[in-house]
GROMACS .gro file of C-alpha atoms in nm:
model
  437
    1UNK     CA    1   3.117  10.529 -12.257
    2UNK     CA    2   2.855  10.352 -12.069
    3UNK     CA    3   3.014  10.511 -11.724
    4UNK     CA    4   2.996  10.890 -11.968
    5UNK     CA    5   2.610  10.806 -11.934
    6UNK     CA    6   2.562  10.733 -11.616
    7UNK     CA    7   2.707  10.965 -11.480
    8UNK     CA    8   2.549  11.175 -11.706
    9UNK     CA    9   2.204  11.067 -11.548
   10UNK     CA   10   2.339  11.056 -11.238
   11UNK     CA   11   2.423  11.424 -11.240
   12UNK     CA   12   2.081  11.486 -11.342
   13UNK     CA   13   1.922  11.329 -11.097
   14UNK     CA   14   2.145  11.556 -10.856
   15UNK     CA   15   2.029  11.886 -11.006
   16UNK     CA   16   1.704  11.690 -10.986
   17UNK     CA   17   1.776  11.679 -10.620
   18UNK     CA   18   1.885  11.977 -10.619
   19UNK     CA   19   1.587  12.152 -10.708
   20UNK     CA   20   1.308  11.956 -10.533
   21UNK     CA   21   1.547  12.033 -10.198
   22UNK     CA   22   1.516  12.406 -10.318
   23UNK     CA   23   1.158  12.426 -10.393
   24UNK     CA   24   1.039  12.337 -10.070
   25UNK     CA   25   1.254  12.550  -9.890
   26UNK     CA   26   1.084  12.761 -10.139
   27UNK     CA   27   0.747  12.656  -9.938
   28UNK     CA   28   0.901  12.712  -9.666
   29UNK     CA   29   1.015  13.026  -9.626
   30UNK     CA   30   0.614  13.159  -9.864
   31UNK     CA   31   0.481  13.021  -9.497
   32UNK     CA   32   0.642  13.210  -9.283
   33UNK     CA   33   0.440  13.589  -9.152
   34UNK     CA   34   0.731  13.714  -9.113
   35UNK     CA   35   0.754  13.803  -9.458
   36UNK     CA   36   0.410  13.925  -9.462
   37UNK     CA   37   0.407  14.164  -9.200
   38UNK     CA   38   0.791  14.303  -9.303
   39UNK     CA   39   0.607  14.350  -9.642
   40UNK     CA   40   0.278  14.571  -9.462
   41UNK     CA   41   0.582  14.784  -9.245
   42UNK     CA   42   0.787  14.849  -9.555
   43UNK     CA   43   0.437  14.956  -9.752
   44UNK     CA   44   0.335  15.183  -9.474
   45UNK     CA   45  -0.006  14.980  -9.509
   46UNK     CA   46  -0.130  15.035  -9.173
   47UNK     CA   47  -0.126  15.456  -9.213
   48UNK     CA   48  -0.237  15.465  -9.611
   49UNK     CA   49  -0.551  15.226  -9.530
   50UNK     CA   50  -0.611  15.583  -9.364
   51UNK     CA   51  -0.472  15.826  -9.623
   52UNK     CA   52  -0.605  15.638  -9.910
   53UNK     CA   53  -0.835  15.332  -9.927
   54UNK     CA   54  -1.062  15.503  -9.626
   55UNK     CA   55  -1.229  15.776  -9.805
   56UNK     CA   56  -1.511  15.996  -9.622
   57UNK     CA   57  -1.688  15.823  -9.918
   58UNK     CA   58  -1.648  15.442  -9.847
   59UNK     CA   59  -1.647  15.548  -9.462
   60UNK     CA   60  -1.968  15.674  -9.410
   61UNK     CA   61  -2.044  15.389  -9.563
   62UNK     CA   62  -1.958  15.128  -9.444
   63UNK     CA   63  -2.089  15.263  -9.128
   64UNK     CA   64  -2.402  15.342  -9.242
   65UNK     CA   65  -2.408  14.974  -9.327
   66UNK     CA   66  -2.294  14.886  -9.014
   67UNK     CA   67  -2.479  15.146  -8.735
   68UNK     CA   68  -2.856  15.181  -8.635
   69UNK     CA   69  -3.006  15.499  -8.755
   70UNK     CA   70  -3.020  15.804  -8.653
   71UNK     CA   71  -2.672  15.834  -8.782
   72UNK     CA   72  -2.481  15.973  -8.493
   73UNK     CA   73  -2.164  16.181  -8.746
   74UNK     CA   74  -2.199  16.305  -9.070
   75UNK     CA   75  -1.991  16.248  -9.307
   76UNK     CA   76  -1.708  16.478  -9.284
   77UNK     CA   77  -1.637  16.321  -8.963
   78UNK     CA   78  -1.654  15.968  -9.025
   79UNK     CA   79  -1.293  15.936  -9.162
   80UNK     CA   80  -1.199  16.146  -8.762
   81UNK     CA   81  -1.394  15.908  -8.589
   82UNK     CA   82  -1.275  15.568  -8.722
   83UNK     CA   83  -0.876  15.608  -8.691
   84UNK     CA   84  -0.955  15.744  -8.363
   85UNK     CA   85  -1.197  15.432  -8.213
   86UNK     CA   86  -0.960  15.221  -8.493
   87UNK     CA   87  -0.572  15.406  -8.552
   88UNK     CA   88  -0.284  15.229  -8.727
   89UNK     CA   89  -0.168  15.050  -8.404
   90UNK     CA   90  -0.494  14.863  -8.334
   91UNK     CA   91  -0.424  14.758  -8.731
   92UNK     CA   92  -0.093  14.634  -8.718
   93UNK     CA   93  -0.211  14.396  -8.387
   94UNK     CA   94  -0.474  14.205  -8.522
   95UNK     CA   95  -0.284  14.176  -8.833
   96UNK     CA   96   0.007  14.019  -8.646
   97UNK     CA   97  -0.200  13.814  -8.492
   98UNK     CA   98  -0.412  13.664  -8.761
   99UNK     CA   99  -0.102  13.616  -8.956
  100UNK     CA  100   0.048  13.432  -8.709
  101UNK     CA  101  -0.227  13.201  -8.599
  102UNK     CA  102  -0.325  13.123  -8.956
  103UNK     CA  103   0.057  13.022  -9.059
  104UNK     CA  104   0.085  12.807  -8.697
  105UNK     CA  105  -0.215  12.660  -8.807
  106UNK     CA  106  -0.049  12.564  -9.187
  107UNK     CA  107   0.243  12.500  -9.052
  108UNK     CA  108   0.071  12.207  -8.754
  109UNK     CA  109   0.164  12.452  -8.482
  110UNK     CA  110  -0.210  12.430  -8.377
  111UNK     CA  111  -0.435  12.206  -8.349
  112UNK     CA  112  -0.692  12.497  -8.519
  113UNK     CA  113  -0.806  12.715  -8.773
  114UNK     CA  114  -0.860  13.110  -8.529
  115UNK     CA  115  -0.883  13.431  -8.645
  116UNK     CA  116  -1.061  13.710  -8.508
  117UNK     CA  117  -1.105  14.074  -8.506
  118UNK     CA  118  -1.018  14.156  -8.102
  119UNK     CA  119  -1.298  14.454  -8.131
  120UNK     CA  120  -1.308  14.490  -7.714
  121UNK     CA  121  -1.067  14.831  -7.740
  122UNK     CA  122  -1.287  14.975  -8.009
  123UNK     CA  123  -1.569  14.941  -7.884
  124UNK     CA  124  -1.400  15.149  -7.584
  125UNK     CA  125  -1.279  15.417  -7.772
  126UNK     CA  126  -1.587  15.510  -7.943
  127UNK     CA  127  -1.745  15.734  -7.648
  128UNK     CA  128  -1.439  15.929  -7.572
  129UNK     CA  129  -1.405  15.961  -8.045
  130UNK     CA  130  -1.755  16.096  -8.061
  131UNK     CA  131  -1.718  16.320  -7.754
  132UNK     CA  132  -1.367  16.506  -7.905
  133UNK     CA  133  -1.551  16.549  -8.225
  134UNK     CA  134  -1.832  16.714  -8.046
  135UNK     CA  135  -1.624  16.905  -7.861
  136UNK     CA  136  -1.391  17.046  -8.126
  137UNK     CA  137  -1.721  17.106  -8.321
  138UNK     CA  138  -1.843  17.308  -8.092
  139UNK     CA  139  -1.544  17.511  -7.991
  140UNK     CA  140  -1.565  17.595  -8.398
  141UNK     CA  141  -1.904  17.640  -8.374
  142UNK     CA  142  -1.789  17.932  -8.084
  143UNK     CA  143  -1.531  18.016  -8.242
  144UNK     CA  144  -1.768  18.250  -8.488
  145UNK     CA  145  -1.995  18.315  -8.213
  146UNK     CA  146  -1.704  18.452  -8.049
  147UNK     CA  147  -1.578  18.658  -8.341
  148UNK     CA  148  -1.939  18.768  -8.412
  149UNK     CA  149  -2.109  18.850  -8.062
  150UNK     CA  150  -1.943  19.211  -8.008
  151UNK     CA  151  -2.149  19.207  -8.417
  152UNK     CA  152  -2.492  19.058  -8.346
  153UNK     CA  153  -2.587  19.145  -7.965
  154UNK     CA  154  -2.607  19.482  -7.878
  155UNK     CA  155  -2.800  19.517  -8.258
  156UNK     CA  156  -3.000  19.199  -8.215
  157UNK     CA  157  -3.090  19.249  -7.792
  158UNK     CA  158  -3.347  19.398  -7.643
  159UNK     CA  159  -3.259  19.741  -7.483
  160UNK     CA  160  -3.364  19.684  -7.145
  161UNK     CA  161  -3.254  19.311  -7.127
  162UNK     CA  162  -2.867  19.333  -7.151
  163UNK     CA  163  -2.592  19.625  -7.131
  164UNK     CA  164  -2.322  19.662  -7.465
  165UNK     CA  165  -2.059  19.567  -7.114
  166UNK     CA  166  -2.237  19.202  -7.028
  167UNK     CA  167  -2.196  19.144  -7.428
  168UNK     CA  168  -1.862  19.195  -7.458
  169UNK     CA  169  -1.801  18.953  -7.142
  170UNK     CA  170  -2.006  18.770  -7.309
  171UNK     CA  171  -1.771  18.765  -7.588
  172UNK     CA  172  -1.444  18.723  -7.368
  173UNK     CA  173  -1.588  18.435  -7.238
  174UNK     CA  174  -1.657  18.286  -7.554
  175UNK     CA  175  -1.316  18.325  -7.704
  176UNK     CA  176  -1.201  18.192  -7.435
  177UNK     CA  177  -1.357  17.876  -7.511
  178UNK     CA  178  -1.132  17.835  -7.763
  179UNK     CA  179  -0.839  17.814  -7.544
  180UNK     CA  180  -1.034  17.476  -7.410
  181UNK     CA  181  -1.047  17.681  -7.047
  182UNK     CA  182  -1.389  17.743  -7.029
  183UNK     CA  183  -1.482  17.395  -7.061
  184UNK     CA  184  -1.374  17.294  -6.737
  185UNK     CA  185  -1.669  17.533  -6.617
  186UNK     CA  186  -2.064  17.408  -6.533
  187UNK     CA  187  -2.291  17.621  -6.739
  188UNK     CA  188  -2.423  17.800  -6.474
  189UNK     CA  189  -2.208  18.007  -6.426
  190UNK     CA  190  -2.264  18.141  -6.805
  191UNK     CA  191  -2.644  18.097  -6.736
  192UNK     CA  192  -2.622  18.247  -6.346
  193UNK     CA  193  -2.960  18.020  -6.398
  194UNK     CA  194  -3.105  17.825  -6.041
  195UNK     CA  195  -3.055  17.478  -6.001
  196UNK     CA  196  -3.447  17.439  -6.024
  197UNK     CA  197  -3.399  17.673  -6.358
  198UNK     CA  198  -3.083  17.454  -6.498
  199UNK     CA  199  -3.304  17.080  -6.382
  200UNK     CA  200  -3.562  17.255  -6.552
  201UNK     CA  201  -3.408  17.299  -6.866
  202UNK     CA  202  -3.307  16.944  -6.920
  203UNK     CA  203  -3.613  16.759  -6.841
  204UNK     CA  204  -3.797  16.984  -7.076
  205UNK     CA  205  -3.544  16.896  -7.354
  206UNK     CA  206  -3.561  16.502  -7.311
  207UNK     CA  207  -3.912  16.502  -7.228
  208UNK     CA  208  -3.922  16.652  -7.635
  209UNK     CA  209  -3.722  16.378  -7.743
  210UNK     CA  210  -3.916  16.160  -7.587
  211UNK     CA  211  -4.246  16.305  -7.766
  212UNK     CA  212  -4.073  16.178  -8.107
  213UNK     CA  213  -4.231  15.890  -8.224
  214UNK     CA  214  -3.920  15.876  -8.482
  215UNK     CA  215  -3.656  15.824  -8.157
  216UNK     CA  216  -3.518  15.469  -8.144
  217UNK     CA  217  -3.700  15.260  -7.843
  218UNK     CA  218  -3.319  15.166  -7.743
  219UNK     CA  219  -3.260  15.559  -7.746
  220UNK     CA  220  -3.619  15.668  -7.534
  221UNK     CA  221  -3.508  15.369  -7.225
  222UNK     CA  222  -3.110  15.482  -7.242
  223UNK     CA  223  -3.217  15.859  -7.210
  224UNK     CA  224  -3.455  15.774  -6.957
  225UNK     CA  225  -3.213  15.584  -6.710
  226UNK     CA  226  -2.933  15.865  -6.780
  227UNK     CA  227  -3.238  16.200  -6.697
  228UNK     CA  228  -3.110  16.193  -6.305
  229UNK     CA  229  -2.730  16.178  -6.471
  230UNK     CA  230  -2.797  16.438  -6.678
  231UNK     CA  231  -2.961  16.657  -6.465
  232UNK     CA  232  -2.646  16.656  -6.256
  233UNK     CA  233  -2.346  16.679  -6.484
  234UNK     CA  234  -2.599  16.971  -6.641
  235UNK     CA  235  -2.619  17.148  -6.313
  236UNK     CA  236  -2.356  17.066  -6.144
  237UNK     CA  237  -2.031  16.927  -6.312
  238UNK     CA  238  -1.817  17.109  -6.612
  239UNK     CA  239  -1.913  17.142  -6.984
  240UNK     CA  240  -1.718  16.852  -7.058
  241UNK     CA  241  -1.851  16.647  -6.786
  242UNK     CA  242  -2.188  16.762  -7.020
  243UNK     CA  243  -2.037  16.643  -7.277
  244UNK     CA  244  -1.933  16.347  -7.187
  245UNK     CA  245  -2.273  16.238  -7.069
  246UNK     CA  246  -2.481  16.294  -7.265
  247UNK     CA  247  -2.213  16.108  -7.577
  248UNK     CA  248  -2.270  15.807  -7.310
  249UNK     CA  249  -2.632  15.834  -7.378
  250UNK     CA  250  -2.644  15.758  -7.782
  251UNK     CA  251  -2.327  15.606  -7.788
  252UNK     CA  252  -2.453  15.347  -7.543
  253UNK     CA  253  -2.750  15.177  -7.736
  254UNK     CA  254  -2.531  15.207  -8.070
  255UNK     CA  255  -2.270  15.094  -7.978
  256UNK     CA  256  -2.463  14.702  -7.861
  257UNK     CA  257  -2.655  14.777  -8.167
  258UNK     CA  258  -2.379  14.720  -8.378
  259UNK     CA  259  -2.213  14.460  -8.154
  260UNK     CA  260  -2.545  14.258  -8.172
  261UNK     CA  261  -2.590  14.319  -8.572
  262UNK     CA  262  -2.160  14.148  -8.555
  263UNK     CA  263  -2.245  13.804  -8.360
  264UNK     CA  264  -1.947  13.938  -8.121
  265UNK     CA  265  -1.876  13.698  -7.847
  266UNK     CA  266  -1.879  13.694  -7.491
  267UNK     CA  267  -1.474  13.893  -7.513
  268UNK     CA  268  -1.607  14.120  -7.859
  269UNK     CA  269  -1.509  13.960  -8.141
  270UNK     CA  270  -1.587  13.864  -8.411
  271UNK     CA  271  -1.461  13.539  -8.534
  272UNK     CA  272  -1.312  13.577  -8.887
  273UNK     CA  273  -1.341  13.201  -8.935
  274UNK     CA  274  -1.729  13.158  -8.949
  275UNK     CA  275  -1.727  13.420  -9.117
  276UNK     CA  276  -1.503  13.295  -9.375
  277UNK     CA  277  -1.673  12.997  -9.402
  278UNK     CA  278  -1.994  13.128  -9.395
  279UNK     CA  279  -1.969  13.400  -9.653
  280UNK     CA  280  -1.729  13.318  -9.904
  281UNK     CA  281  -1.718  12.914  -9.928
  282UNK     CA  282  -2.060  12.885  -9.821
  283UNK     CA  283  -1.989  12.566  -9.550
  284UNK     CA  284  -2.082  12.564  -9.186
  285UNK     CA  285  -1.778  12.621  -8.937
  286UNK     CA  286  -1.721  12.275  -8.820
  287UNK     CA  287  -1.712  12.154  -9.144
  288UNK     CA  288  -1.524  12.481  -9.272
  289UNK     CA  289  -1.282  12.304  -9.018
  290UNK     CA  290  -1.234  11.971  -9.050
  291UNK     CA  291  -1.214  12.051  -9.451
  292UNK     CA  292  -0.926  12.305  -9.303
  293UNK     CA  293  -0.718  12.049  -9.161
  294UNK     CA  294  -0.794  11.836  -9.451
  295UNK     CA  295  -0.581  12.017  -9.652
  296UNK     CA  296  -0.325  12.095  -9.352
  297UNK     CA  297  -0.231  11.759  -9.309
  298UNK     CA  298  -0.231  11.675  -9.702
  299UNK     CA  299  -0.012  11.919  -9.724
  300UNK     CA  300   0.270  11.896  -9.477
  301UNK     CA  301   0.218  11.500  -9.558
  302UNK     CA  302   0.300  11.635  -9.916
  303UNK     CA  303   0.623  11.870  -9.819
  304UNK     CA  304   0.772  11.604  -9.548
  305UNK     CA  305   0.720  11.318  -9.858
  306UNK     CA  306   0.895  11.594 -10.080
  307UNK     CA  307   1.154  11.660  -9.920
  308UNK     CA  308   1.308  11.367  -9.795
  309UNK     CA  309   1.239  11.257 -10.181
  310UNK     CA  310   1.512  11.534 -10.227
  311UNK     CA  311   1.720  11.414  -9.989
  312UNK     CA  312   1.695  11.033 -10.090
  313UNK     CA  313   1.796  11.075 -10.469
  314UNK     CA  314   2.054  11.315 -10.358
  315UNK     CA  315   2.241  11.036 -10.113
  316UNK     CA  316   2.112  10.758 -10.440
  317UNK     CA  317   2.245  10.935 -10.669
  318UNK     CA  318   2.626  11.043 -10.510
  319UNK     CA  319   2.590  10.634 -10.374
  320UNK     CA  320   2.617  10.580 -10.722
  321UNK     CA  321   2.804  10.759 -10.857
  322UNK     CA  322   3.066  10.605 -10.656
  323UNK     CA  323   3.010  10.254 -10.729
  324UNK     CA  324   3.017  10.382 -11.145
  325UNK     CA  325   3.374  10.555 -10.991
  326UNK     CA  326   3.484  10.284 -10.787
  327UNK     CA  327   3.863  10.355 -10.708
  328UNK     CA  328   3.833  10.660 -10.933
  329UNK     CA  329   3.731  10.897 -10.653
  330UNK     CA  330   3.861  11.217 -10.853
  331UNK     CA  331   3.579  11.157 -11.097
  332UNK     CA  332   3.338  11.100 -10.833
  333UNK     CA  333   3.335  11.425 -10.668
  334UNK     CA  334   3.379  11.588 -11.021
  335UNK     CA  335   3.059  11.458 -11.160
  336UNK     CA  336   2.896  11.594 -10.800
  337UNK     CA  337   3.028  11.856 -10.827
  338UNK     CA  338   2.953  11.943 -11.123
  339UNK     CA  339   2.622  11.893 -11.128
  340UNK     CA  340   2.501  12.062 -10.761
  341UNK     CA  341   2.709  12.393 -11.007
  342UNK     CA  342   2.444  12.387 -11.269
  343UNK     CA  343   2.202  12.284 -11.014
  344UNK     CA  344   2.320  12.595 -10.805
  345UNK     CA  345   2.349  12.784 -11.122
  346UNK     CA  346   1.995  12.761 -11.309
  347UNK     CA  347   1.831  12.814 -10.957
  348UNK     CA  348   2.045  13.129 -10.885
  349UNK     CA  349   1.953  13.261 -11.265
  350UNK     CA  350   1.608  13.166 -11.247
  351UNK     CA  351   1.507  13.319 -10.870
  352UNK     CA  352   1.683  13.683 -10.991
  353UNK     CA  353   1.529  13.673 -11.299
  354UNK     CA  354   1.178  13.587 -11.117
  355UNK     CA  355   1.321  13.901 -10.822
  356UNK     CA  356   1.374  14.158 -11.164
  357UNK     CA  357   1.026  14.089 -11.306
  358UNK     CA  358   0.773  13.872 -11.147
  359UNK     CA  359   0.692  14.096 -10.809
  360UNK     CA  360   0.578  14.422 -11.153
  361UNK     CA  361   0.340  14.079 -11.356
  362UNK     CA  362   0.202  14.005 -11.022
  363UNK     CA  363   0.149  14.384 -10.882
  364UNK     CA  364  -0.004  14.412 -11.240
  365UNK     CA  365  -0.257  14.087 -11.179
  366UNK     CA  366  -0.417  14.128 -10.873
  367UNK     CA  367  -0.410  14.527 -10.922
  368UNK     CA  368  -0.618  14.497 -11.166
  369UNK     CA  369  -0.815  14.163 -10.966
  370UNK     CA  370  -0.889  14.412 -10.713
  371UNK     CA  371  -1.075  14.691 -10.955
  372UNK     CA  372  -1.245  14.503 -11.133
  373UNK     CA  373  -1.375  14.264 -10.753
  374UNK     CA  374  -1.731  14.473 -10.697
  375UNK     CA  375  -1.623  14.510 -10.305
  376UNK     CA  376  -1.311  14.638 -10.291
  377UNK     CA  377  -1.244  15.035 -10.377
  378UNK     CA  378  -0.930  15.132 -10.621
  379UNK     CA  379  -0.770  15.278 -10.385
  380UNK     CA  380  -0.748  14.942 -10.185
  381UNK     CA  381  -0.644  14.743 -10.492
  382UNK     CA  382  -0.341  14.925 -10.533
  383UNK     CA  383  -0.225  14.896 -10.206
  384UNK     CA  384  -0.301  14.512 -10.224
  385UNK     CA  385  -0.113  14.478 -10.500
  386UNK     CA  386   0.184  14.677 -10.368
  387UNK     CA  387   0.172  14.486 -10.094
  388UNK     CA  388   0.194  14.121 -10.289
  389UNK     CA  389   0.446  14.275 -10.458
  390UNK     CA  390   0.651  14.374 -10.170
  391UNK     CA  391   0.584  14.056  -9.995
  392UNK     CA  392   0.719  13.801 -10.292
  393UNK     CA  393   0.997  14.092 -10.296
  394UNK     CA  394   1.136  13.979  -9.980
  395UNK     CA  395   1.046  13.623 -10.054
  396UNK     CA  396   1.301  13.613 -10.357
  397UNK     CA  397   1.537  13.812 -10.176
  398UNK     CA  398   1.491  13.488  -9.899
  399UNK     CA  399   1.551  13.215 -10.131
  400UNK     CA  400   1.854  13.436 -10.291
  401UNK     CA  401   2.135  13.230 -10.087
  402UNK     CA  402   1.905  12.857 -10.089
  403UNK     CA  403   1.910  12.916 -10.422
  404UNK     CA  404   2.306  12.980 -10.501
  405UNK     CA  405   2.396  12.703 -10.182
  406UNK     CA  406   2.461  12.379 -10.461
  407UNK     CA  407   2.677  12.619 -10.648
  408UNK     CA  408   2.927  12.707 -10.334
  409UNK     CA  409   2.925  12.380 -10.263
  410UNK     CA  410   2.985  12.224 -10.664
  411UNK     CA  411   3.284  12.485 -10.668
  412UNK     CA  412   3.396  12.430 -10.281
  413UNK     CA  413   3.444  12.033 -10.402
  414UNK     CA  414   3.603  12.197 -10.713
  415UNK     CA  415   3.811  12.337 -10.547
  416UNK     CA  416   3.936  12.069 -10.334
  417UNK     CA  417   3.945  11.921 -10.600
  418UNK     CA  418   4.266  12.133 -10.786
  419UNK     CA  419   4.372  12.163 -10.432
  420UNK     CA  420   4.394  11.804 -10.383
  421UNK     CA  421   4.559  11.782 -10.784
  422UNK     CA  422   4.826  12.072 -10.698
  423UNK     CA  423   4.945  11.908 -10.380
  424UNK     CA  424   4.993  11.558 -10.572
  425UNK     CA  425   5.183  11.678 -10.902
  426UNK     CA  426   5.384  11.926 -10.586
  427UNK     CA  427   5.492  11.571 -10.395
  428UNK     CA  428   5.553  11.355 -10.732
  429UNK     CA  429   5.770  11.682 -10.824
  430UNK     CA  430   5.924  11.659 -10.502
  431UNK     CA  431   6.053  11.967 -10.244
  432UNK     CA  432   6.215  12.256 -10.560
  433UNK     CA  433   6.476  12.348 -10.334
  434UNK     CA  434   6.653  11.998 -10.194
  435UNK     CA  435   6.605  11.831 -10.526
  436UNK     CA  436   6.446  11.529 -10.353
  437UNK     CA  437   6.192  11.321 -10.577
   0.00000   0.00000   0.00000
């Protein structure tokens, strides 16, 4: 009776050790970046940021908050501009880098939490993105003019200033711009004006702009410095070259002002760690790093102790079973096998049940939480909930095999015992073919 009671207690200890060891494995799996990277890829999160989250209204608000006046883009062009500056591939690269650095830090492979956004690529793309938008809009305007030139020109021009054939030629030129051909030609090709006249046009436009008191100082300085380049691009360069130069004049100060407001470092990186510490936790960066190191070290110590404790409990329980059933190895193995099998059944059933129910519950909870949080758009709440529930599914799928391991181990021990008993029974009965006992 005492031996049976002791076996039950020791079997329960083996089951607890299996559950504790499984818990440490689950925590380790939850702190692997591939769980989350796969979830982001499976939910096509990087593309959905632009198709579902960053609507033109939200994008316009963000640019209005972070870029200086005057606005560089109309609201309808904001999303096209943002996607051109920071395409999905850029978002994926930054997300993957930060997740790897985060989990390397948590797992003790980095001594410092270092999260950042490298904005050098988006800042470099801004002039070209603006130039592309301007060219697109210019082509659209010229397309409208081209389709109406043969109607407007003869009626709007003075009889002695331009012949009907000239108006027809102009319409042909405008129509050709739709193919992009004329963007490689200079303004002089369209106007027939002299160099001095073209220079005078640019100077007059610049002087008029500088005379406007509403133009910010940084734009005035850049425009004055770029006067010669603008004159030459207007007189000698192609239409595209002039547009490119004009965009750089406008975009340069805006980029510098935006970078200054974001407090970028010399490598044009935004320190997300400092933002997290200051804006969310209200701590200085040094204080935050110190506390983060303390929390991380405590977690690693606790995880190691839990793993060590689980192994120790398992070894001690098995060792005591050996003593309780000394000279009866079959009973010792039988109790161990059933304890492992029971633990495996419990863990596997719990994992499968969680896989069936928990992701849906988590999806609903996160969606409601993000929807009620003021900084988040409702569209982001849907994406965040999808990614979180997918990550949880990935984690639980990863845990199916670890959960089943005790059951498999117990089953193998039982199978070995049955085989052993069958072999012994066969040996005791003798070989039926020879009749020897």
